[in-house]
Amino acid sequence: MTDCVFCKIISKNIPAQILYDDENILAFKDLNPVSPVHFLVVPKIHIADTDEINDKNKHLIAEIFKTIPLICRNLRISNGYRVVNNCGEKAGQTVPHIHFHVLGGRNFKWPPG
Ligand code: 5GP
Ligand code: ZN
């Protein structure tokens, strides 16, 4: 998608602080972090949101969740981190390319606001 900010980061047309990069997925630091560690993990193909997960692309979501612990170990936040996905406007999704926030480096409240 040419007008998608995360597709532009994936194609390296917008710079980002990249933490993990392979054939299928990319992880990069969030521009406006809400915790000492805050990065986003995205599939390299444009999937709009969690509602768009299907049998053809579900392996990418599994790969994302397999990779998150590895990145967290590198960043030394394995003792506690939160993975967040906002699906849809009402949930606070602002970028319509599926992404998983990974937050760490502080304590978190439950339930979230
Ligand atoms: P959402 O609100 O859609 O769940 O999360 C979108 C996230 O993307 C926000 O936390 C926002 O700070 C981040 N973001 C938006 N634009 C950019 C950008 O150009 N670069 C980076 N690194 N993060 C971005
Ligand atoms: Zn996209």
mmCIF file of N, CA and C and ligand atoms in Angstrom:
data_model
loop_
_atom_site.group_PDB
_atom_site.id
_atom_site.type_symbol
_atom_site.label_atom_id
_atom_site.label_comp_id
_atom_site.label_asym_id
_atom_site.label_seq_id
_atom_site.Cartn_x
_atom_site.Cartn_y
_atom_site.Cartn_z
ATOM 1 N N MET A 1 0.856 -1.210 0.000
ATOM 2 C CA MET A 1 0.000 0.000 0.000
ATOM 3 C C MET A 1 0.883 1.248 0.000
ATOM 4 N N THR A 2 0.744 2.070 -1.024
ATOM 5 C CA THR A 2 1.667 3.186 -1.197
ATOM 6 C C THR A 2 1.493 4.277 -0.146
ATOM 7 N N ASP A 3 0.274 4.452 0.384
ATOM 8 C CA ASP A 3 0.079 5.530 1.357
ATOM 9 C C ASP A 3 0.073 5.025 2.805
ATOM 10 N N CYS A 4 0.598 3.842 3.021
ATOM 11 C CA CYS A 4 0.631 3.276 4.374
ATOM 12 C C CYS A 4 1.998 3.557 4.998
ATOM 13 N N VAL A 5 1.979 4.203 6.166
ATOM 14 C CA VAL A 5 3.231 4.604 6.804
ATOM 15 C C VAL A 5 4.101 3.389 7.160
ATOM 16 N N PHE A 6 3.488 2.288 7.582
ATOM 17 C CA PHE A 6 4.299 1.119 7.940
ATOM 18 C C PHE A 6 4.839 0.426 6.683
ATOM 19 N N CYS A 7 4.073 0.423 5.589
ATOM 20 C CA CYS A 7 4.621 -0.102 4.329
ATOM 21 C C CYS A 7 5.830 0.732 3.898
ATOM 22 N N LYS A 8 5.772 2.030 4.160
ATOM 23 C CA LYS A 8 6.904 2.902 3.802
ATOM 24 C C LYS A 8 8.124 2.613 4.678
ATOM 25 N N ILE A 9 7.889 2.293 5.935
ATOM 26 C CA ILE A 9 9.008 1.902 6.807
ATOM 27 C C ILE A 9 9.589 0.570 6.316
ATOM 28 N N ILE A 10 8.708 -0.363 5.947
ATOM 29 C CA ILE A 10 9.143 -1.682 5.455
ATOM 30 C C ILE A 10 9.973 -1.537 4.177
ATOM 31 N N SER A 11 9.544 -0.621 3.289
ATOM 32 C CA SER A 11 10.281 -0.429 2.028
ATOM 33 C C SER A 11 11.464 0.530 2.204
ATOM 34 N N LYS A 12 11.699 0.958 3.449
ATOM 35 C CA LYS A 12 12.822 1.852 3.814
ATOM 36 C C LYS A 12 12.686 3.253 3.191
ATOM 37 N N ASN A 13 11.456 3.633 2.872
ATOM 38 C CA ASN A 13 11.213 4.999 2.390
ATOM 39 C C ASN A 13 11.006 5.982 3.533
ATOM 40 N N ILE A 14 10.734 5.467 4.710
ATOM 41 C CA ILE A 14 10.693 6.283 5.936
ATOM 42 C C ILE A 14 11.661 5.606 6.907
ATOM 43 N N PRO A 15 12.535 6.404 7.541
ATOM 44 C CA PRO A 15 13.493 5.778 8.465
ATOM 45 C C PRO A 15 12.823 5.330 9.767
ATOM 46 N N ALA A 16 13.376 4.302 10.373
ATOM 47 C CA ALA A 16 12.909 3.834 11.680
ATOM 48 C C ALA A 16 14.080 3.135 12.350
ATOM 49 N N GLN A 17 13.990 3.051 13.683
ATOM 50 C CA GLN A 17 15.033 2.338 14.425
ATOM 51 C C GLN A 17 14.650 0.859 14.466
ATOM 52 N N ILE A 18 15.280 0.106 13.587
ATOM 53 C CA ILE A 18 14.890 -1.288 13.381
ATOM 54 C C ILE A 18 15.586 -2.204 14.397
ATOM 55 N N LEU A 19 14.779 -3.078 15.002
ATOM 56 C CA LEU A 19 15.288 -4.007 16.010
ATOM 57 C C LEU A 19 15.385 -5.426 15.480
ATOM 58 N N TYR A 20 14.568 -5.735 14.478
ATOM 59 C CA TYR A 20 14.554 -7.085 13.920
ATOM 60 C C TYR A 20 14.019 -7.004 12.497
ATOM 61 N N ASP A 21 14.656 -7.738 11.598
ATOM 62 C CA ASP A 21 14.297 -7.662 10.177
ATOM 63 C C ASP A 21 14.541 -9.026 9.545
ATOM 64 N N ASP A 22 13.496 -9.661 9.056
ATOM 65 C CA ASP A 22 13.718 -10.878 8.266
ATOM 66 C C ASP A 22 12.804 -10.854 7.042
ATOM 67 N N GLU A 23 12.684 -11.975 6.379
ATOM 68 C CA GLU A 23 11.946 -12.026 5.111
ATOM 69 C C GLU A 23 10.481 -11.597 5.277
ATOM 70 N N ASN A 24 9.903 -11.944 6.411
ATOM 71 C CA ASN A 24 8.454 -11.774 6.580
ATOM 72 C C ASN A 24 8.023 -10.714 7.571
ATOM 73 N N ILE A 25 8.880 -10.389 8.529
ATOM 74 C CA ILE A 25 8.446 -9.456 9.575
ATOM 75 C C ILE A 25 9.523 -8.429 9.914
ATOM 76 N N LEU A 26 9.033 -7.318 10.479
ATOM 77 C CA LEU A 26 9.926 -6.222 10.859
ATOM 78 C C LEU A 26 9.516 -5.725 12.249
ATOM 79 N N ALA A 27 10.516 -5.421 13.078
ATOM 80 C CA ALA A 27 10.252 -4.807 14.381
ATOM 81 C C ALA A 27 11.041 -3.512 14.464
ATOM 82 N N PHE A 28 10.389 -2.458 14.928
ATOM 83 C CA PHE A 28 11.054 -1.153 15.020
ATOM 84 C C PHE A 28 10.508 -0.390 16.210
ATOM 85 N N LYS A 29 11.309 0.569 16.703
ATOM 86 C CA LYS A 29 10.910 1.359 17.870
ATOM 87 C C LYS A 29 9.748 2.274 17.525
ATOM 88 N N ASP A 30 8.804 2.397 18.459
ATOM 89 C CA ASP A 30 7.684 3.310 18.261
ATOM 90 C C ASP A 30 8.189 4.755 18.326
ATOM 91 N N LEU A 31 7.647 5.591 17.461
ATOM 92 C CA LEU A 31 8.036 7.003 17.385
ATOM 93 C C LEU A 31 7.674 7.761 18.666
ATOM 94 N N ASN A 32 6.575 7.389 19.293
ATOM 95 C CA ASN A 32 6.110 8.048 20.523
ATOM 96 C C ASN A 32 5.953 7.014 21.627
ATOM 97 N N PRO A 33 7.083 6.598 22.217
ATOM 98 C CA PRO A 33 7.021 5.496 23.189
ATOM 99 C C PRO A 33 6.209 5.859 24.433
ATOM 100 N N VAL A 34 5.446 4.877 24.927
ATOM 101 C CA VAL A 34 4.669 5.074 26.152
ATOM 102 C C VAL A 34 5.252 4.260 27.309
ATOM 103 N N SER A 35 6.410 3.665 27.088
ATOM 104 C CA SER A 35 7.137 2.975 28.161
ATOM 105 C C SER A 35 8.616 2.988 27.783
ATOM 106 N N PRO A 36 9.508 2.708 28.757
ATOM 107 C CA PRO A 36 10.943 2.763 28.440
ATOM 108 C C PRO A 36 11.314 1.906 27.228
ATOM 109 N N VAL A 37 10.675 0.751 27.094
ATOM 110 C CA VAL A 37 10.818 -0.045 25.867
ATOM 111 C C VAL A 37 9.459 -0.062 25.181
ATOM 112 N N HIS A 38 9.413 0.319 23.923
ATOM 113 C CA HIS A 38 8.158 0.299 23.161
ATOM 114 C C HIS A 38 8.516 0.115 21.697
ATOM 115 N N PHE A 39 8.243 -1.093 21.216
ATOM 116 C CA PHE A 39 8.479 -1.325 19.789
ATOM 117 C C PHE A 39 7.253 -1.965 19.154
ATOM 118 N N LEU A 40 7.228 -1.944 17.834
ATOM 119 C CA LEU A 40 6.115 -2.469 17.059
ATOM 120 C C LEU A 40 6.617 -3.619 16.196
ATOM 121 N N VAL A 41 5.799 -4.642 16.050
ATOM 122 C CA VAL A 41 6.156 -5.755 15.176
ATOM 123 C C VAL A 41 5.067 -5.877 14.112
ATOM 124 N N VAL A 42 5.484 -5.919 12.856
ATOM 125 C CA VAL A 42 4.528 -5.925 11.735
ATOM 126 C C VAL A 42 4.900 -7.004 10.712
ATOM 127 N N PRO A 43 3.894 -7.540 10.023
ATOM 128 C CA PRO A 43 4.203 -8.384 8.862
ATOM 129 C C PRO A 43 4.608 -7.476 7.699
ATOM 130 N N LYS A 44 5.445 -7.975 6.811
ATOM 131 C CA LYS A 44 5.896 -7.127 5.693
ATOM 132 C C LYS A 44 4.838 -6.976 4.605
ATOM 133 N N ILE A 45 3.848 -7.861 4.595
ATOM 134 C CA ILE A 45 2.734 -7.631 3.666
ATOM 135 C C ILE A 45 1.667 -6.814 4.380
ATOM 136 N N HIS A 46 0.919 -6.042 3.608
ATOM 137 C CA HIS A 46 -0.086 -5.160 4.201
ATOM 138 C C HIS A 46 -1.336 -5.947 4.595
ATOM 139 N N ILE A 47 -1.503 -6.133 5.896
ATOM 140 C CA ILE A 47 -2.737 -6.688 6.463
ATOM 141 C C ILE A 47 -3.304 -5.545 7.304
ATOM 142 N N ALA A 48 -4.559 -5.181 7.078
ATOM 143 C CA ALA A 48 -5.082 -3.965 7.708
ATOM 144 C C ALA A 48 -5.199 -4.082 9.223
ATOM 145 N N ASP A 49 -5.740 -5.177 9.691
ATOM 146 C CA ASP A 49 -5.961 -5.317 11.129
ATOM 147 C C ASP A 49 -6.240 -6.772 11.486
ATOM 148 N N THR A 50 -6.506 -7.013 12.761
ATOM 149 C CA THR A 50 -6.710 -8.381 13.237
ATOM 150 C C THR A 50 -7.904 -9.048 12.562
ATOM 151 N N ASP A 51 -8.888 -8.243 12.176
ATOM 152 C CA ASP A 51 -10.052 -8.768 11.457
ATOM 153 C C ASP A 51 -9.676 -9.398 10.120
ATOM 154 N N GLU A 52 -8.513 -9.039 9.603
ATOM 155 C CA GLU A 52 -8.087 -9.512 8.278
ATOM 156 C C GLU A 52 -7.202 -10.761 8.338
ATOM 157 N N ILE A 53 -7.023 -11.319 9.533
ATOM 158 C CA ILE A 53 -6.213 -12.545 9.635
ATOM 159 C C ILE A 53 -7.022 -13.714 9.063
ATOM 160 N N ASN A 54 -6.366 -14.518 8.236
ATOM 161 C CA ASN A 54 -7.057 -15.653 7.618
ATOM 162 C C ASN A 54 -6.085 -16.833 7.477
ATOM 163 N N ASP A 55 -6.570 -17.906 6.866
ATOM 164 C CA ASP A 55 -5.738 -19.111 6.752
ATOM 165 C C ASP A 55 -4.469 -18.875 5.932
ATOM 166 N N LYS A 56 -4.539 -17.917 4.993
ATOM 167 C CA LYS A 56 -3.381 -17.661 4.127
ATOM 168 C C LYS A 56 -2.277 -16.876 4.835
ATOM 169 N N ASN A 57 -2.667 -15.994 5.765
ATOM 170 C CA ASN A 57 -1.643 -15.128 6.374
ATOM 171 C C ASN A 57 -1.390 -15.433 7.859
ATOM 172 N N LYS A 58 -2.090 -16.408 8.410
ATOM 173 C CA LYS A 58 -1.991 -16.644 9.860
ATOM 174 C C LYS A 58 -0.581 -17.056 10.301
ATOM 175 N N HIS A 59 0.201 -17.656 9.386
ATOM 176 C CA HIS A 59 1.559 -18.066 9.761
ATOM 177 C C HIS A 59 2.425 -16.854 10.097
ATOM 178 N N LEU A 60 2.095 -15.706 9.510
ATOM 179 C CA LEU A 60 2.875 -14.494 9.788
ATOM 180 C C LEU A 60 2.657 -14.029 11.227
ATOM 181 N N ILE A 61 1.436 -14.197 11.694
ATOM 182 C CA ILE A 61 1.120 -13.808 13.071
ATOM 183 C C ILE A 61 1.849 -14.750 14.038
ATOM 184 N N ALA A 62 1.889 -16.024 13.692
ATOM 185 C CA ALA A 62 2.629 -16.980 14.517
ATOM 186 C C ALA A 62 4.117 -16.617 14.547
ATOM 187 N N GLU A 63 4.649 -16.229 13.397
ATOM 188 C CA GLU A 63 6.073 -15.832 13.334
ATOM 189 C C GLU A 63 6.334 -14.611 14.204
ATOM 190 N N ILE A 64 5.396 -13.663 14.163
ATOM 191 C CA ILE A 64 5.542 -12.460 14.997
ATOM 192 C C ILE A 64 5.626 -12.855 16.466
ATOM 193 N N PHE A 65 4.719 -13.730 16.895
ATOM 194 C CA PHE A 65 4.704 -14.109 18.312
ATOM 195 C C PHE A 65 5.874 -15.012 18.690
ATOM 196 N N LYS A 66 6.453 -15.687 17.707
ATOM 197 C CA LYS A 66 7.652 -16.484 17.983
ATOM 198 C C LYS A 66 8.865 -15.566 18.154
ATOM 199 N N THR A 67 8.831 -14.434 17.460
ATOM 200 C CA THR A 67 9.985 -13.525 17.450
ATOM 201 C C THR A 67 9.966 -12.549 18.626
ATOM 202 N N ILE A 68 8.785 -12.189 19.100
ATOM 203 C CA ILE A 68 8.693 -11.204 20.190
ATOM 204 C C ILE A 68 9.559 -11.607 21.403
ATOM 205 N N PRO A 69 9.501 -12.854 21.879
ATOM 206 C CA PRO A 69 10.336 -13.202 23.038
ATOM 207 C C PRO A 69 11.831 -13.066 22.766
ATOM 208 N N LEU A 70 12.237 -13.320 21.535
ATOM 209 C CA LEU A 70 13.669 -13.192 21.190
ATOM 210 C C LEU A 70 14.107 -11.739 21.306
ATOM 211 N N ILE A 71 13.295 -10.838 20.781
ATOM 212 C CA ILE A 71 13.634 -9.411 20.848
ATOM 213 C C ILE A 71 13.621 -8.957 22.312
ATOM 214 N N CYS A 72 12.632 -9.415 23.061
ATOM 215 C CA CYS A 72 12.536 -9.032 24.479
ATOM 216 C C CYS A 72 13.748 -9.512 25.265
ATOM 217 N N ARG A 73 14.232 -10.700 24.921
ATOM 218 C CA ARG A 73 15.439 -11.215 25.585
ATOM 219 C C ARG A 73 16.624 -10.309 25.274
ATOM 220 N N ASN A 74 16.763 -9.920 24.010
ATOM 221 C CA ASN A 74 17.854 -9.011 23.618
ATOM 222 C C ASN A 74 17.772 -7.695 24.354
ATOM 223 N N LEU A 75 16.552 -7.220 24.585
ATOM 224 C CA LEU A 75 16.359 -5.924 25.242
ATOM 225 C C LEU A 75 16.281 -6.049 26.769
ATOM 226 N N ARG A 76 16.422 -7.273 27.249
ATOM 227 C CA ARG A 76 16.434 -7.567 28.695
ATOM 228 C C ARG A 76 15.147 -7.150 29.406
ATOM 229 N N ILE A 77 14.023 -7.442 28.774
ATOM 230 C CA ILE A 77 12.729 -7.165 29.421
ATOM 231 C C ILE A 77 11.901 -8.453 29.585
ATOM 232 N N SER A 78 12.602 -9.600 29.557
ATOM 233 C CA SER A 78 11.874 -10.877 29.637
ATOM 234 C C SER A 78 11.151 -11.072 30.960
ATOM 235 N N ASN A 79 11.512 -10.282 31.984
ATOM 236 C CA ASN A 79 10.847 -10.436 33.283
ATOM 237 C C ASN A 79 9.431 -9.844 33.299
ATOM 238 N N GLY A 80 9.016 -9.197 32.218
ATOM 239 C CA GLY A 80 7.650 -8.685 32.164
ATOM 240 C C GLY A 80 7.458 -7.706 31.028
ATOM 241 N N TYR A 81 6.618 -8.085 30.104
ATOM 242 C CA TYR A 81 6.313 -7.170 28.999
ATOM 243 C C TYR A 81 4.866 -7.377 28.591
ATOM 244 N N ARG A 82 4.333 -6.401 27.888
ATOM 245 C CA ARG A 82 2.937 -6.476 27.448
ATOM 246 C C ARG A 82 2.879 -6.364 25.931
ATOM 247 N N VAL A 83 2.059 -7.223 25.309
ATOM 248 C CA VAL A 83 1.840 -7.174 23.863
ATOM 249 C C VAL A 83 0.421 -6.668 23.646
ATOM 250 N N VAL A 84 0.297 -5.610 22.822
ATOM 251 C CA VAL A 84 -1.000 -4.965 22.615
ATOM 252 C C VAL A 84 -1.299 -4.873 21.117
ATOM 253 N N ASN A 85 -2.522 -5.227 20.775
ATOM 254 C CA ASN A 85 -2.992 -5.000 19.409
ATOM 255 C C ASN A 85 -4.285 -4.210 19.473
ATOM 256 N N ASN A 86 -4.293 -3.057 18.844
ATOM 257 C CA ASN A 86 -5.515 -2.267 18.736
ATOM 258 C C ASN A 86 -6.146 -2.579 17.387
ATOM 259 N N CYS A 87 -7.382 -3.061 17.407
ATOM 260 C CA CYS A 87 -8.073 -3.413 16.159
ATOM 261 C C CYS A 87 -9.262 -2.489 15.972
ATOM 262 N N GLY A 88 -9.119 -1.581 15.017
ATOM 263 C CA GLY A 88 -10.227 -0.674 14.714
ATOM 264 C C GLY A 88 -10.139 0.637 15.471
ATOM 265 N N GLU A 89 -10.815 1.615 14.912
ATOM 266 C CA GLU A 89 -10.781 2.991 15.416
ATOM 267 C C GLU A 89 -11.175 3.101 16.890
ATOM 268 N N LYS A 90 -12.227 2.393 17.248
ATOM 269 C CA LYS A 90 -12.744 2.471 18.618
ATOM 270 C C LYS A 90 -11.746 1.930 19.642
ATOM 271 N N ALA A 91 -10.904 1.017 19.187
ATOM 272 C CA ALA A 91 -9.887 0.444 20.073
ATOM 273 C C ALA A 91 -8.617 1.286 20.093
ATOM 274 N N GLY A 92 -8.577 2.331 19.249
ATOM 275 C CA GLY A 92 -7.417 3.211 19.239
ATOM 276 C C GLY A 92 -6.433 2.942 18.120
ATOM 277 N N GLN A 93 -6.821 2.124 17.141
ATOM 278 C CA GLN A 93 -5.907 1.885 16.015
ATOM 279 C C GLN A 93 -5.833 3.133 15.146
ATOM 280 N N THR A 94 -4.612 3.630 14.949
ATOM 281 C CA THR A 94 -4.426 4.824 14.132
ATOM 282 C C THR A 94 -3.698 4.519 12.821
ATOM 283 N N VAL A 95 -2.969 3.414 12.791
ATOM 284 C CA VAL A 95 -2.271 3.030 11.554
ATOM 285 C C VAL A 95 -2.901 1.722 11.053
ATOM 286 N N PRO A 96 -3.536 1.760 9.882
ATOM 287 C CA PRO A 96 -4.263 0.585 9.401
ATOM 288 C C PRO A 96 -3.384 -0.462 8.713
ATOM 289 N N HIS A 97 -2.306 -0.843 9.387
ATOM 290 C CA HIS A 97 -1.440 -1.961 8.984
ATOM 291 C C HIS A 97 -1.220 -2.717 10.291
ATOM 292 N N ILE A 98 -1.656 -3.958 10.334
ATOM 293 C CA ILE A 98 -1.652 -4.688 11.614
ATOM 294 C C ILE A 98 -0.289 -4.599 12.288
ATOM 295 N N HIS A 99 -0.317 -4.322 13.593
ATOM 296 C CA HIS A 99 0.932 -4.208 14.349
ATOM 297 C C HIS A 99 0.688 -4.601 15.788
ATOM 298 N N PHE A 100 1.735 -5.128 16.392
ATOM 299 C CA PHE A 100 1.689 -5.528 17.784
ATOM 300 C C PHE A 100 2.669 -4.645 18.544
ATOM 301 N N HIS A 101 2.116 -3.883 19.503
ATOM 302 C CA HIS A 101 2.953 -3.073 20.382
ATOM 303 C C HIS A 101 3.577 -4.014 21.409
ATOM 304 N N VAL A 102 4.858 -3.852 21.679
ATOM 305 C CA VAL A 102 5.483 -4.557 22.793
ATOM 306 C C VAL A 102 6.031 -3.497 23.735
ATOM 307 N N LEU A 103 5.535 -3.562 24.975
ATOM 308 C CA LEU A 103 5.851 -2.549 25.983
ATOM 309 C C LEU A 103 6.579 -3.214 27.136
ATOM 310 N N GLY A 104 7.628 -2.555 27.621
ATOM 311 C CA GLY A 104 8.363 -3.107 28.756
ATOM 312 C C GLY A 104 9.142 -2.033 29.478
ATOM 313 N N GLY A 105 9.807 -2.459 30.560
ATOM 314 C CA GLY A 105 10.651 -1.538 31.302
ATOM 315 C C GLY A 105 9.925 -0.784 32.390
ATOM 316 N N ARG A 106 8.671 -1.139 32.647
ATOM 317 C CA ARG A 106 7.931 -0.545 33.766
ATOM 318 C C ARG A 106 6.818 -1.515 34.172
ATOM 319 N N ASN A 107 6.090 -1.161 35.237
ATOM 320 C CA ASN A 107 4.941 -1.977 35.650
ATOM 321 C C ASN A 107 3.703 -1.520 34.895
ATOM 322 N N PHE A 108 2.753 -2.445 34.723
ATOM 323 C CA PHE A 108 1.527 -2.143 33.986
ATOM 324 C C PHE A 108 0.306 -2.455 34.839
ATOM 325 N N LYS A 109 -0.723 -1.651 34.638
ATOM 326 C CA LYS A 109 -1.981 -1.882 35.352
ATOM 327 C C LYS A 109 -2.879 -2.821 34.566
ATOM 328 N N TRP A 110 -3.732 -3.535 35.290
ATOM 329 C CA TRP A 110 -4.753 -4.359 34.653
ATOM 330 C C TRP A 110 -6.067 -4.175 35.411
ATOM 331 N N PRO A 111 -7.193 -3.967 34.768
ATOM 332 C CA PRO A 111 -7.358 -3.856 33.319
ATOM 333 C C PRO A 111 -6.826 -2.551 32.766
ATOM 334 N N PRO A 112 -6.452 -2.539 31.480
ATOM 335 C CA PRO A 112 -5.962 -1.297 30.869
ATOM 336 C C PRO A 112 -7.120 -0.309 30.697
ATOM 337 N N GLY A 113 -6.792 0.926 30.453
ATOM 338 C CA GLY A 113 -7.826 1.952 30.283
ATOM 339 C C GLY A 113 -8.548 1.849 28.964
HETATM 340 P P1 5GP B 1 -2.020 2.301 16.991
HETATM 341 O O1 5GP B 1 -2.561 3.518 17.679
HETATM 342 O O2 5GP B 1 -2.457 2.227 15.550
HETATM 343 O O3 5GP B 1 -2.246 1.012 17.733
HETATM 344 O O4 5GP B 1 -0.446 2.476 17.001
HETATM 345 C C1 5GP B 1 0.253 3.152 16.012
HETATM 346 C C2 5GP B 1 1.629 3.434 16.594
HETATM 347 O O5 5GP B 1 2.473 3.765 15.527
HETATM 348 C C3 5GP B 1 1.652 4.611 17.577
HETATM 349 O O6 5GP B 1 2.140 4.159 18.839
HETATM 350 C C4 5GP B 1 2.574 5.610 16.909
HETATM 351 O O7 5GP B 1 3.412 6.278 17.833
HETATM 352 C C5 5GP B 1 3.375 4.760 15.939
HETATM 353 N N1 5GP B 1 3.798 5.450 14.739
HETATM 354 C C6 5GP B 1 3.018 6.207 13.910
HETATM 355 N N2 5GP B 1 3.739 6.673 12.883
HETATM 356 C C7 5GP B 1 5.008 6.195 13.049
HETATM 357 C C8 5GP B 1 6.222 6.339 12.306
HETATM 358 O O8 5GP B 1 6.291 6.993 11.265
HETATM 359 N N3 5GP B 1 7.321 5.710 12.800
HETATM 360 C C9 5GP B 1 7.286 4.955 13.955
HETATM 361 N N4 5GP B 1 8.431 4.384 14.343
HETATM 362 N N5 5GP B 1 6.163 4.807 14.662
HETATM 363 C C10 5GP B 1 5.045 5.421 14.228
HETATM 364 ZN ZN ZN B 2 0.911 -1.215 5.094
#
